[in-house]
Amino acid sequence: MKNLTRKQRKMLIRIIASAALLAAVKLLPVADGALSRIAWVLYLVPYGIIGWDVLYKALRNIRNGQVFDENFLMALATVGAFGTGEYAEAVFVMLFYQVGELFQDYAVGKSRQSIAALMDIRPDTANLEREDGSLEEVDPEDVEVGAVVVVKPGERVPLDGVVLEGFSALDTAALTGESAPRDVGPGDDVISGCVNQSGLLRVRVAKPCQESTVSKILDLVENAGEKKAASENFITRFARYYTPCVTLAALALFLLPTIALAVVPASSQPAFLSGTAWTGWLHRALIFLVISCPCALVISVPLSFFGGIGGAGKCGILVKGSNYLELLSRTETVVFDKTGTLTKGSFAVTALHPAGDFPERALLEYAALAESWSSHPISLSLRKAWGEEAGAGRVTDVEEIAGHGVAARVDGRTVLAGNSRLMEREGVCCERCGLPGTIVHVAVDGAYAGHILISDLPKPEAKTLSEGLKAAGVKRTVMLTGDTEATAKSVAGDLGLDEYHAQLLPADKVAQVERLLEAKTPGAVLAFVGDGINDAPVLTRADVGIAMGALGSDAAIEAADVVLMDDNPAKIVTAMRISRKTLRIVKQNIWFALGVKFAVLILGFFGMASMWAAVFADVGVAFLAILNATRCLRVNEFGK
């Protein structure tokens, strides 16, 4: 009982007390003498203990104009059973109904606890550093931008900021679902919600509390329930009309045969009326009411989506609503941005091609030194590959030539480093390179020294992405990029994508997505996957926008429908599998509940179903459907 809430413990005590009293009354010799005449009073005690709140809710809802709900159906059925002398059945039905309600409440509570534990990432306090160096525990909402907070080992980072002092490893599992820690030091950005594992960190706050990453994530999760899937909306509408209809059907099942018995002579009565009494038809109508309670549907379907969103959250996948989870299950086309999504988004030297017998190391050194004053990503990759610091006075007379490259004096020699247009301009004959990527040609004292290949390498996880998506049901994969035709062709070929479109501007990407949307199968879904920073227009236009590598990216959280909180494209496959599993469970629950209820309703109409069968069709089906729905919370990294 320690895992139950106070309300649930009270209900469990009521169930045990009612069951014990019911058993005691059943064992009494109620058929003898005066005791049989007060049997209904004896049964009324356990009935009142277990069912008083259902009767109260039914009356309160009737007074408020909300007549047709499960409380009304159960009250009507059990009070009617008392009226026909079926005292024990009335208590049993109410007892099992409350057992089902307790289990339902427990299952929903466990799901909410799982989400709450997952999202319990907002620290209650921050260690604010005062001017005299002392620390004061304050509410994160009271910390201003520019202030310095101290994060001790074992504490969560309270606000987004930049590390001023200290080195540590941050546990980002609550945000990304990844167990590998992230090393940080002075100058590195840190985001709220991460756990500081080792060293002491001094962090300068960059955003107010309400704009921090953790606040945006919590707001996203809390509002996810407002965006319902089509299946949820269907069940809501279905229950609204279903309950009045079955109530009227039960009334007709009682009144029509009863009137027929009263007005049609016994000799002329049809076979199904012959030998029956009005009390028997009332009993059938009451069984009909118990069977028709829609609990299994109205609880298990939303619980399934809630569990699916929670299971995805455990994997570092934030889904903004169950409608997007449902759309993901119908995805047939996935469109990718290249840089930062399929590739690392950082350039690296991948090949050195010296001319003649010019040394490779010297080729790289001259290029790195000539580019040493530039902050261009290509220049940074050259310096990183060289791995040394330029000595004072080695580089002079640096001239950056826009759209071409740089010219500089390195150790007294004239060095040119840039594209083929720079070589043509300076009259240097350069070699062509058939490999995809950015080519940096180098000339020393007017003689061609060779060229260096710089590429944006695909992420290791992207190698099997296309295969995983096809296994998850995706039929078409497309890559859009502003890069060159050769580079796009190479990346698409390496990753096994179906098609690619190169040299696109942001507006061109939107146009391509529009074309793909027009060409897709009716009812199918197109998802666009981007880095969430410069792809906001396309993320918004697609049926489902997926932002990946979005840890700390405001643009991603705002523009996308699904946010992957790390840089792993394999999470797209996980998201697809979770969505398909969730929808599979939703459909199982709908068909199972409707199928069992319809079968028992037919049997009840012909008097072949007892009140026990009715209890199973209501409480038993709801119990099994809720158990099935909780499977949505249990997912591994593959979304199975």
XYZ file of C-alpha atoms in Angstrom:
640
model
C 0.000 0.000 0.000
C 3.006 2.289 0.304
C 2.835 3.150 -3.425
C -0.825 4.163 -3.217
C -2.036 7.694 -2.708
C -4.174 8.575 0.312
C -7.302 8.538 -1.845
C -6.381 5.137 -3.301
C -5.714 3.671 0.170
C -9.154 4.832 1.349
C -10.767 3.197 -1.679
C -8.867 -0.058 -1.058
C -10.109 -0.099 2.557
C -13.687 0.445 1.328
C -13.321 -2.406 -1.171
C -11.989 -4.809 1.481
C -14.664 -3.821 4.007
C -17.482 -4.137 1.463
C -16.193 -7.499 0.208
C -15.939 -8.842 3.777
C -19.463 -7.690 4.669
C -20.839 -9.101 1.421
C -19.268 -12.475 2.160
C -20.663 -12.395 5.693
C -24.194 -11.605 4.467
C -23.966 -14.360 1.835
C -23.111 -16.874 4.566
C -26.117 -15.911 6.705
C -29.241 -18.152 6.426
C -31.244 -15.339 4.820
C -33.771 -17.728 3.320
C -35.186 -18.635 6.709
C -37.940 -16.792 8.524
C -37.943 -13.069 9.102
C -34.288 -12.705 8.079
C -35.205 -13.129 4.390
C -37.531 -10.145 4.623
C -34.723 -7.838 5.721
C -32.086 -9.256 3.349
C -32.123 -6.067 1.278
C -31.211 -4.071 4.395
C -28.253 -6.384 5.112
C -27.008 -6.074 1.524
C -27.560 -2.328 1.601
C -24.703 -1.900 4.129
C -21.843 -3.194 1.876
C -23.542 -1.546 -1.099
C -23.563 1.827 0.661
C -19.913 1.470 1.747
C -18.679 0.779 -1.758
C -21.147 2.734 -3.874
C -22.179 5.904 -2.051
C -19.804 8.113 -4.057
C -21.043 6.716 -7.398
C -24.647 7.500 -6.423
C -23.632 10.970 -5.251
C -21.746 11.741 -8.483
C -24.662 10.486 -10.579
C -27.154 12.742 -8.730
C -24.777 15.724 -8.814
C -24.215 15.318 -12.563
C -27.943 15.005 -13.213
C -28.488 18.254 -11.279
C -25.787 19.903 -13.433
C -27.300 18.609 -16.669
C -24.634 15.961 -17.293
C -26.852 12.905 -17.162
C -25.260 10.258 -19.309
C -21.956 9.053 -17.886
C -20.623 5.852 -16.308
C -21.787 6.932 -12.823
C -25.370 7.240 -14.102
C -25.199 3.843 -15.825
C -23.785 2.049 -12.771
C -26.242 3.752 -10.380
C -29.214 2.911 -12.574
C -28.108 -0.700 -13.101
C -27.393 -1.474 -9.435
C -30.424 0.327 -7.986
C -32.541 -1.516 -10.547
C -30.960 -4.813 -9.479
C -32.012 -4.039 -5.884
C -35.512 -3.343 -7.162
C -35.743 -6.800 -8.755
C -34.386 -8.595 -5.661
C -30.904 -9.226 -7.107
C -29.227 -7.806 -4.000
C -25.957 -9.748 -4.148
C -25.500 -9.000 -7.856
C -26.044 -5.288 -7.221
C -23.277 -5.242 -4.605
C -20.962 -7.390 -6.736
C -21.372 -5.124 -9.766
C -20.610 -1.984 -7.752
C -17.707 -3.721 -5.987
C -16.040 -4.805 -9.218
C -16.703 -1.427 -10.798
C -14.824 0.265 -7.944
C -12.000 -2.276 -8.212
C -11.681 -1.314 -11.875
C -11.779 2.398 -11.001
C -9.021 1.901 -8.395
C -6.812 0.095 -10.880
C -7.517 2.720 -13.517
C -6.625 5.522 -11.104
C -3.441 3.693 -10.090
C -2.390 3.114 -13.723
C -2.967 6.751 -14.688
C -1.131 7.881 -11.553
C 1.861 5.684 -12.358
C 1.969 7.123 -15.878
C 1.857 10.667 -14.547
C 4.549 9.856 -11.971
C 6.729 8.486 -14.733
C 6.344 11.695 -16.726
C 6.823 13.804 -13.610
C 10.005 11.929 -12.686
C 11.233 12.304 -16.244
C 10.540 16.016 -16.223
C 11.649 16.661 -12.643
C 14.534 18.696 -13.957
C 13.785 22.190 -12.681
C 15.939 23.016 -9.643
C 14.158 24.671 -6.729
C 17.127 26.888 -5.792
C 20.206 28.547 -7.282
C 23.450 29.447 -5.492
C 23.734 33.148 -6.306
C 27.227 34.611 -5.890
C 27.232 38.017 -4.161
C 29.774 40.794 -4.698
C 31.715 39.737 -1.581
C 32.015 36.166 -2.890
C 29.433 34.691 -0.523
C 26.685 32.397 -1.773
C 22.960 32.820 -1.195
C 20.298 30.251 -2.006
C 17.574 31.971 -4.036
C 14.708 31.026 -6.326
C 15.962 30.711 -9.937
C 13.223 33.155 -10.970
C 14.920 35.834 -8.856
C 18.281 35.526 -10.661
C 18.939 38.234 -13.254
C 20.732 37.854 -16.577
C 24.451 38.523 -16.102
C 24.525 37.298 -12.516
C 26.913 34.513 -11.486
C 25.667 31.268 -9.965
C 27.746 28.465 -8.487
C 26.816 24.872 -9.329
C 28.198 22.337 -6.859
C 28.819 18.647 -7.666
C 25.539 16.717 -7.585
C 23.378 19.794 -8.213
C 21.338 20.599 -11.302
C 22.283 23.601 -13.415
C 19.513 26.079 -12.475
C 19.674 28.419 -15.504
C 21.157 28.618 -18.995
C 24.565 30.286 -19.054
C 28.291 30.224 -19.843
C 30.977 28.617 -17.680
C 33.374 31.199 -16.209
C 35.493 28.874 -14.075
C 35.789 25.165 -13.445
C 35.789 21.889 -15.320
C 33.190 19.176 -14.944
C 31.103 16.507 -16.640
C 27.375 17.164 -17.057
C 24.755 14.426 -16.998
C 22.207 15.349 -19.705
C 20.185 12.104 -19.487
C 16.998 13.854 -18.315
C 17.066 16.012 -21.453
C 18.591 13.743 -24.105
C 18.041 10.205 -22.859
C 21.785 9.632 -23.300
C 23.908 8.289 -20.447
C 27.261 9.605 -21.742
C 28.307 12.736 -19.800
C 29.278 15.976 -21.544
C 32.574 17.617 -20.546
C 32.502 21.400 -20.073
C 35.019 24.096 -19.162
C 35.462 27.871 -19.287
C 33.668 29.397 -22.290
C 31.304 26.456 -22.810
C 27.534 26.922 -22.816
C 25.530 25.005 -20.215
C 21.770 24.600 -20.060
C 19.398 24.250 -17.154
C 18.328 20.789 -16.050
C 21.715 19.064 -16.466
C 23.328 17.471 -13.395
C 26.851 18.599 -12.463
C 28.682 15.352 -11.757
C 32.157 16.335 -10.560
C 33.792 19.785 -10.432
C 32.586 23.116 -9.082
C 31.325 25.474 -11.804
C 30.885 29.261 -11.815
C 28.291 30.111 -14.475
C 27.261 33.504 -15.820
C 23.485 33.472 -16.445
C 22.522 34.107 -20.085
C 18.706 33.801 -19.937
C 16.006 34.542 -17.373
C 14.295 31.572 -15.745
C 11.098 31.747 -17.829
C 13.140 31.591 -21.073
C 15.506 28.832 -19.968
C 15.637 25.482 -21.727
C 14.129 23.591 -18.806
C 11.150 25.991 -18.596
C 10.458 25.629 -22.315
C 10.644 21.837 -22.108
C 8.323 21.658 -19.090
C 5.857 23.999 -20.759
C 5.964 21.842 -23.882
C 5.258 18.639 -21.934
C 2.499 20.194 -19.831
C 0.691 21.477 -22.936
C 1.115 18.262 -24.933
C -2.240 16.951 -23.695
C -4.100 19.855 -25.288
C -3.292 18.689 -28.821
C -5.365 15.531 -29.108
C -4.990 12.878 -31.771
C -7.831 12.099 -34.148
C -8.377 8.796 -32.296
C -8.815 10.645 -28.980
C -11.235 13.153 -30.504
C -13.201 10.276 -32.042
C -13.506 8.502 -28.683
C -14.608 11.737 -26.985
C -17.329 12.306 -29.604
C -18.234 8.599 -29.581
C -18.758 8.533 -25.797
C -20.866 11.707 -25.970
C -23.452 10.008 -28.245
C -22.855 6.372 -27.262
C -23.992 6.604 -23.623
C -27.419 8.234 -24.317
C -28.027 5.767 -27.138
C -27.356 2.657 -25.033
C -29.465 4.090 -22.202
C -32.400 4.535 -24.582
C -31.744 1.059 -26.006
C -31.842 -0.438 -22.493
C -35.088 1.426 -21.780
C -36.560 0.071 -25.025
C -35.354 -3.430 -24.148
C -37.392 -3.215 -20.935
C -40.479 -1.245 -22.036
C -41.314 -2.795 -25.402
C -41.454 -6.437 -24.233
C -43.204 -5.368 -20.997
C -45.920 -3.508 -22.961
C -46.209 -6.433 -25.354
C -46.655 -8.829 -22.440
C -49.430 -6.603 -21.093
C -51.406 -6.112 -24.318
C -50.770 -9.259 -26.391
C -52.695 -12.373 -25.347
C -50.497 -15.235 -24.153
C -51.644 -17.458 -27.019
C -50.541 -14.903 -29.612
C -47.190 -13.942 -28.081
C -44.057 -14.606 -30.169
C -41.614 -17.266 -28.988
C -39.112 -14.817 -27.464
C -41.877 -13.385 -25.199
C -43.533 -16.640 -24.269
C -42.890 -17.651 -20.658
C -41.143 -14.396 -19.729
C -42.072 -11.788 -17.125
C -41.498 -8.048 -16.958
C -38.937 -8.536 -14.163
C -36.860 -10.721 -16.475
C -36.786 -8.003 -19.147
C -35.874 -5.428 -16.534
C -32.969 -7.660 -15.497
C -31.832 -7.936 -19.133
C -31.991 -4.139 -19.503
C -29.896 -3.683 -16.376
C -27.302 -6.156 -17.683
C -27.355 -4.214 -20.951
C -26.528 -0.990 -19.046
C -23.593 -2.538 -17.187
C -22.131 -3.963 -20.382
C -22.398 -0.668 -22.226
C -20.222 1.433 -19.872
C -17.534 2.982 -22.148
C -14.783 3.011 -19.475
C -12.373 0.825 -21.457
C -12.393 3.262 -24.373
C -12.491 6.656 -22.682
C -9.612 5.766 -20.347
C -7.335 3.409 -22.291
C -7.070 5.469 -25.489
C -5.870 8.744 -23.870
C -3.704 6.689 -21.494
C -2.041 5.005 -24.482
C -1.102 8.353 -26.044
C 0.001 9.703 -22.674
C 2.214 6.654 -22.250
C 3.602 7.008 -25.778
C 4.582 10.636 -25.155
C 6.151 9.633 -21.824
C 8.040 6.719 -23.382
C 9.387 9.000 -26.099
C 10.424 11.531 -23.453
C 12.514 8.860 -21.721
C 14.459 8.534 -24.957
C 15.071 12.287 -25.235
C 12.276 12.800 -27.785
C 9.777 15.547 -26.936
C 6.441 15.274 -28.776
C 4.266 18.401 -28.548
C 0.954 16.522 -28.636
C -0.672 13.162 -29.294
C -1.793 14.447 -32.708
C 1.865 14.602 -33.802
C 2.486 11.144 -32.332
C -0.346 9.827 -34.485
C 0.948 11.647 -37.581
C 4.407 10.117 -37.092
C 2.857 6.652 -37.370
C 1.641 7.490 -40.901
C 4.932 8.963 -42.147
C 5.901 7.735 -45.614
C 8.303 10.505 -46.706
C 11.168 11.898 -44.623
C 13.035 14.971 -45.878
C 16.402 15.870 -44.350
C 18.493 18.969 -44.194
C 22.144 17.921 -44.668
C 24.457 20.095 -42.615
C 24.117 19.484 -38.884
C 21.423 16.862 -39.415
C 23.001 14.076 -41.447
C 26.518 15.480 -41.211
C 28.466 16.755 -38.211
C 28.209 20.369 -39.335
C 31.911 20.904 -38.742
C 34.593 20.809 -41.428
C 37.613 18.517 -41.200
C 40.625 17.843 -43.413
C 39.985 14.478 -45.063
C 42.765 14.276 -47.713
C 46.124 15.870 -48.645
C 47.189 15.792 -52.320
C 50.676 17.375 -52.700
C 51.983 18.165 -56.175
C 55.081 16.222 -57.224
C 57.403 15.593 -54.299
C 56.160 18.485 -52.168
C 55.882 17.169 -48.551
C 52.348 16.598 -47.199
C 53.180 18.107 -43.820
C 54.625 21.232 -45.459
C 51.530 21.578 -47.665
C 49.268 21.540 -44.592
C 51.589 23.850 -42.616
C 51.730 26.549 -45.318
C 47.927 26.464 -45.749
C 47.286 26.622 -41.989
C 49.701 29.511 -41.485
C 48.308 31.479 -44.430
C 44.787 31.033 -42.992
C 45.867 31.666 -39.383
C 44.262 35.135 -39.177
C 40.859 34.042 -40.545
C 37.888 32.852 -38.448
C 36.268 31.036 -41.391
C 35.284 27.385 -40.588
C 37.607 26.165 -43.343
C 40.514 28.109 -41.819
C 39.736 26.663 -38.404
C 39.715 23.112 -39.789
C 43.134 23.654 -41.411
C 44.644 24.931 -38.160
C 43.078 22.087 -36.198
C 44.503 19.492 -38.607
C 47.981 21.079 -38.376
C 47.767 21.087 -34.598
C 50.460 23.697 -33.834
C 50.568 27.388 -32.969
C 51.908 29.953 -35.450
C 55.126 31.487 -34.111
C 55.426 35.265 -33.804
C 56.513 36.931 -37.026
C 56.152 33.837 -39.235
C 53.099 35.243 -41.048
C 53.014 38.777 -42.515
C 51.280 40.761 -45.253
C 48.026 38.814 -44.994
C 45.430 39.729 -47.648
C 42.008 38.150 -47.650
C 40.559 38.058 -51.166
C 36.745 37.808 -50.972
C 35.359 34.793 -52.787
C 38.821 33.502 -53.599
C 40.989 32.845 -50.530
C 44.049 34.464 -48.901
C 47.542 35.595 -49.843
C 50.290 35.930 -47.209
C 54.035 35.914 -46.581
C 54.972 32.790 -44.588
C 58.595 32.501 -43.430
C 59.462 35.020 -46.147
C 57.778 33.018 -48.941
C 54.620 34.062 -50.835
C 51.785 31.635 -50.155
C 48.373 31.517 -51.845
C 45.570 29.395 -50.353
C 42.079 29.325 -51.826
C 39.848 28.014 -54.586
C 40.585 27.391 -58.246
C 39.534 30.974 -59.132
C 42.392 32.284 -56.983
C 44.860 30.062 -58.823
C 43.532 31.228 -62.217
C 43.724 34.859 -61.145
C 47.364 34.455 -60.121
C 48.257 32.423 -63.230
C 48.973 29.183 -61.342
C 48.039 25.938 -63.075
C 46.190 23.735 -60.547
C 45.006 20.143 -60.593
C 41.344 19.101 -60.512
C 40.056 16.856 -57.722
C 37.248 14.347 -58.323
C 36.471 13.846 -54.648
C 33.438 15.601 -53.091
C 34.088 18.387 -50.620
C 35.726 21.802 -50.407
C 39.103 22.062 -52.166
C 41.814 24.427 -50.899
C 44.561 24.885 -53.503
C 47.993 26.012 -52.296
C 50.781 27.765 -54.237
C 54.225 28.673 -52.812
C 56.309 31.329 -54.578
C 54.152 31.018 -57.690
C 54.534 27.223 -57.960
C 51.615 24.861 -57.371
C 52.161 22.904 -54.116
C 49.008 20.771 -54.114
C 45.478 20.837 -52.719
C 43.714 19.897 -49.485
C 40.279 18.265 -49.315
C 37.974 19.509 -46.544
C 34.684 17.723 -45.924
C 31.706 17.839 -43.610
C 31.657 14.179 -42.550
C 28.418 12.215 -42.105
C 27.503 11.355 -38.526
C 28.319 7.729 -37.685
C 24.686 7.105 -36.650
C 23.472 8.315 -40.067
C 25.105 5.368 -41.844
C 22.207 3.018 -41.053
C 19.483 5.682 -40.844
C 17.889 4.989 -44.233
C 17.744 1.264 -43.556
C 16.160 1.860 -40.128
C 13.544 4.228 -41.563
C 12.588 1.741 -44.285
C 12.179 -0.945 -41.607
C 9.956 1.482 -39.656
C 7.644 1.931 -42.671
C 9.099 4.995 -44.444
C 8.955 4.641 -48.235
C 10.942 7.674 -49.442
C 13.972 9.543 -48.062
C 15.061 12.891 -49.518
C 17.992 15.220 -48.709
C 17.933 18.983 -49.314
C 21.153 21.017 -49.151
C 22.736 24.252 -50.243
C 25.999 22.391 -50.881
C 27.443 21.500 -54.296
C 26.053 18.796 -56.550
C 29.132 16.573 -56.099
C 29.047 16.783 -52.299
C 25.292 16.173 -52.131
C 25.552 13.185 -54.449
C 28.352 11.681 -52.380
C 26.568 12.095 -49.027
C 23.241 10.785 -50.371
C 25.023 7.792 -51.906
C 26.953 7.000 -48.719
C 23.789 7.130 -46.604
C 21.559 5.245 -49.044
C 19.001 8.030 -49.495
C 16.472 7.782 -52.328
C 17.046 11.265 -53.772
C 18.752 14.596 -53.144
C 18.517 18.226 -54.289
C 21.617 20.429 -54.112
C 22.568 24.136 -54.228
C 19.283 25.228 -52.620
C 18.572 28.514 -50.874
C 16.165 28.493 -47.869
C 13.291 29.526 -50.156
C 14.194 26.694 -52.543
C 13.916 24.186 -49.691
C 10.360 25.350 -48.973
C 9.511 25.000 -52.679
C 10.902 21.450 -52.745
C 8.861 20.489 -49.676
C 5.740 21.982 -51.305
C 6.397 19.826 -54.387
C 6.872 16.693 -52.267
C 3.686 17.429 -50.318
C 1.701 17.614 -53.560
C 3.197 14.343 -54.813
C 2.629 12.239 -51.667
C -0.124 9.651 -51.281
C -3.409 11.035 -49.832
C -3.434 10.456 -46.079
C 0.313 9.874 -45.935
C 2.539 12.184 -43.885
C 5.709 14.073 -44.823
C 8.202 14.800 -42.044
C 11.040 17.307 -42.357
C 14.141 16.901 -40.182
C 16.380 19.919 -39.640
C 18.646 21.529 -37.077
C 15.891 23.893 -35.992
C 17.892 27.103 -36.307
C 17.782 28.064 -39.987
C 15.125 25.556 -41.061
C 12.138 27.067 -39.230
C 10.148 27.860 -42.445
C 10.436 24.270 -43.687
C 9.799 22.756 -40.244
C 6.561 24.732 -40.091
C 5.431 23.823 -43.616
C 5.905 20.038 -43.311
C 3.147 17.810 -41.890
C 5.502 17.046 -39.006
C 8.580 19.154 -38.268
C 11.370 17.349 -36.414
C 14.220 19.395 -34.942
C 17.303 17.428 -33.965
C 20.401 18.402 -32.076
C 18.131 20.980 -30.456
C 19.587 20.960 -26.943
C 19.249 24.575 -25.903
C 17.969 25.795 -29.276
C 15.003 28.141 -28.799
C 14.225 28.164 -32.519
C 13.972 24.365 -32.581
C 11.620 24.116 -29.612
C 9.382 26.868 -31.032
C 9.211 25.761 -34.684
C 9.200 21.970 -34.515
C 6.404 19.553 -33.629
C 8.864 16.928 -32.400
C 12.161 17.845 -30.738
C 15.108 15.443 -30.500
C 17.223 16.686 -27.646
C 20.557 15.357 -28.895
C 22.499 15.042 -32.121
C 21.666 11.404 -32.882
C 19.638 10.946 -36.104
C 18.852 7.353 -35.061
C 16.315 8.854 -32.645
C 14.117 9.583 -35.680
C 13.695 5.834 -36.171
C 12.972 5.445 -32.448
C 10.286 8.158 -32.641
C 8.641 6.446 -35.627
C 8.604 3.076 -33.878
C 7.189 4.527 -30.661
C 4.404 6.224 -32.619
C 3.530 3.064 -34.531
C 3.572 0.994 -31.337
C 1.281 3.511 -29.624
C -1.211 3.539 -32.496
C -1.106 -0.254 -32.640
C -2.027 -0.446 -28.942
C -4.777 2.186 -29.379
C -6.368 0.170 -32.210
C -6.058 -3.066 -30.217
C -7.920 -1.486 -27.294
C -10.654 0.006 -29.487
C -11.396 -3.212 -31.374
C -11.062 -5.440 -28.317
C -13.401 -3.288 -26.208
C -16.000 -2.839 -28.939
C -15.819 -6.503 -29.973
C -16.341 -7.917 -26.475
C -19.050 -5.403 -25.595
C -20.952 -6.027 -28.832
C -20.818 -9.809 -28.364
C -22.008 -9.669 -24.734
C -24.690 -7.083 -25.620
C -26.164 -9.497 -28.168
C -26.093 -12.325 -25.613
C -27.670 -10.031 -23.011
C -30.491 -9.081 -25.398
C -31.451 -12.744 -25.757
C -31.128 -13.387 -22.010
C -27.974 -15.492 -22.407
C -25.602 -13.215 -20.463
C -25.551 -12.968 -16.694
C -24.598 -9.972 -14.594
C -21.182 -11.601 -14.188
C -20.641 -11.519 -17.946
C -21.716 -7.878 -17.875
C -19.140 -7.125 -15.169
C -16.405 -8.705 -17.292
C -17.531 -6.785 -20.387
C -17.193 -3.549 -18.400
C -14.602 -3.847 -15.629
C -12.695 -6.807 -17.058
C -12.322 -5.271 -20.507
C -11.305 -1.918 -18.997
C -8.757 -3.700 -16.785
C -7.177 -5.511 -19.745
C -7.266 -2.415 -21.976
C -5.535 -0.281 -19.326
C -2.897 -2.980 -18.807
C -2.300 -2.969 -22.551
C -2.103 0.840 -22.630
C 0.635 0.930 -19.981
C 2.894 -0.957 -22.426
C 3.360 2.375 -24.229
C 5.512 3.608 -21.337
C 7.933 0.709 -21.678
C 10.263 1.456 -24.588
C 13.940 0.835 -25.193
C 16.325 2.809 -27.381
C 14.875 1.118 -30.464
C 11.315 2.145 -29.608
C 10.037 -1.429 -29.318
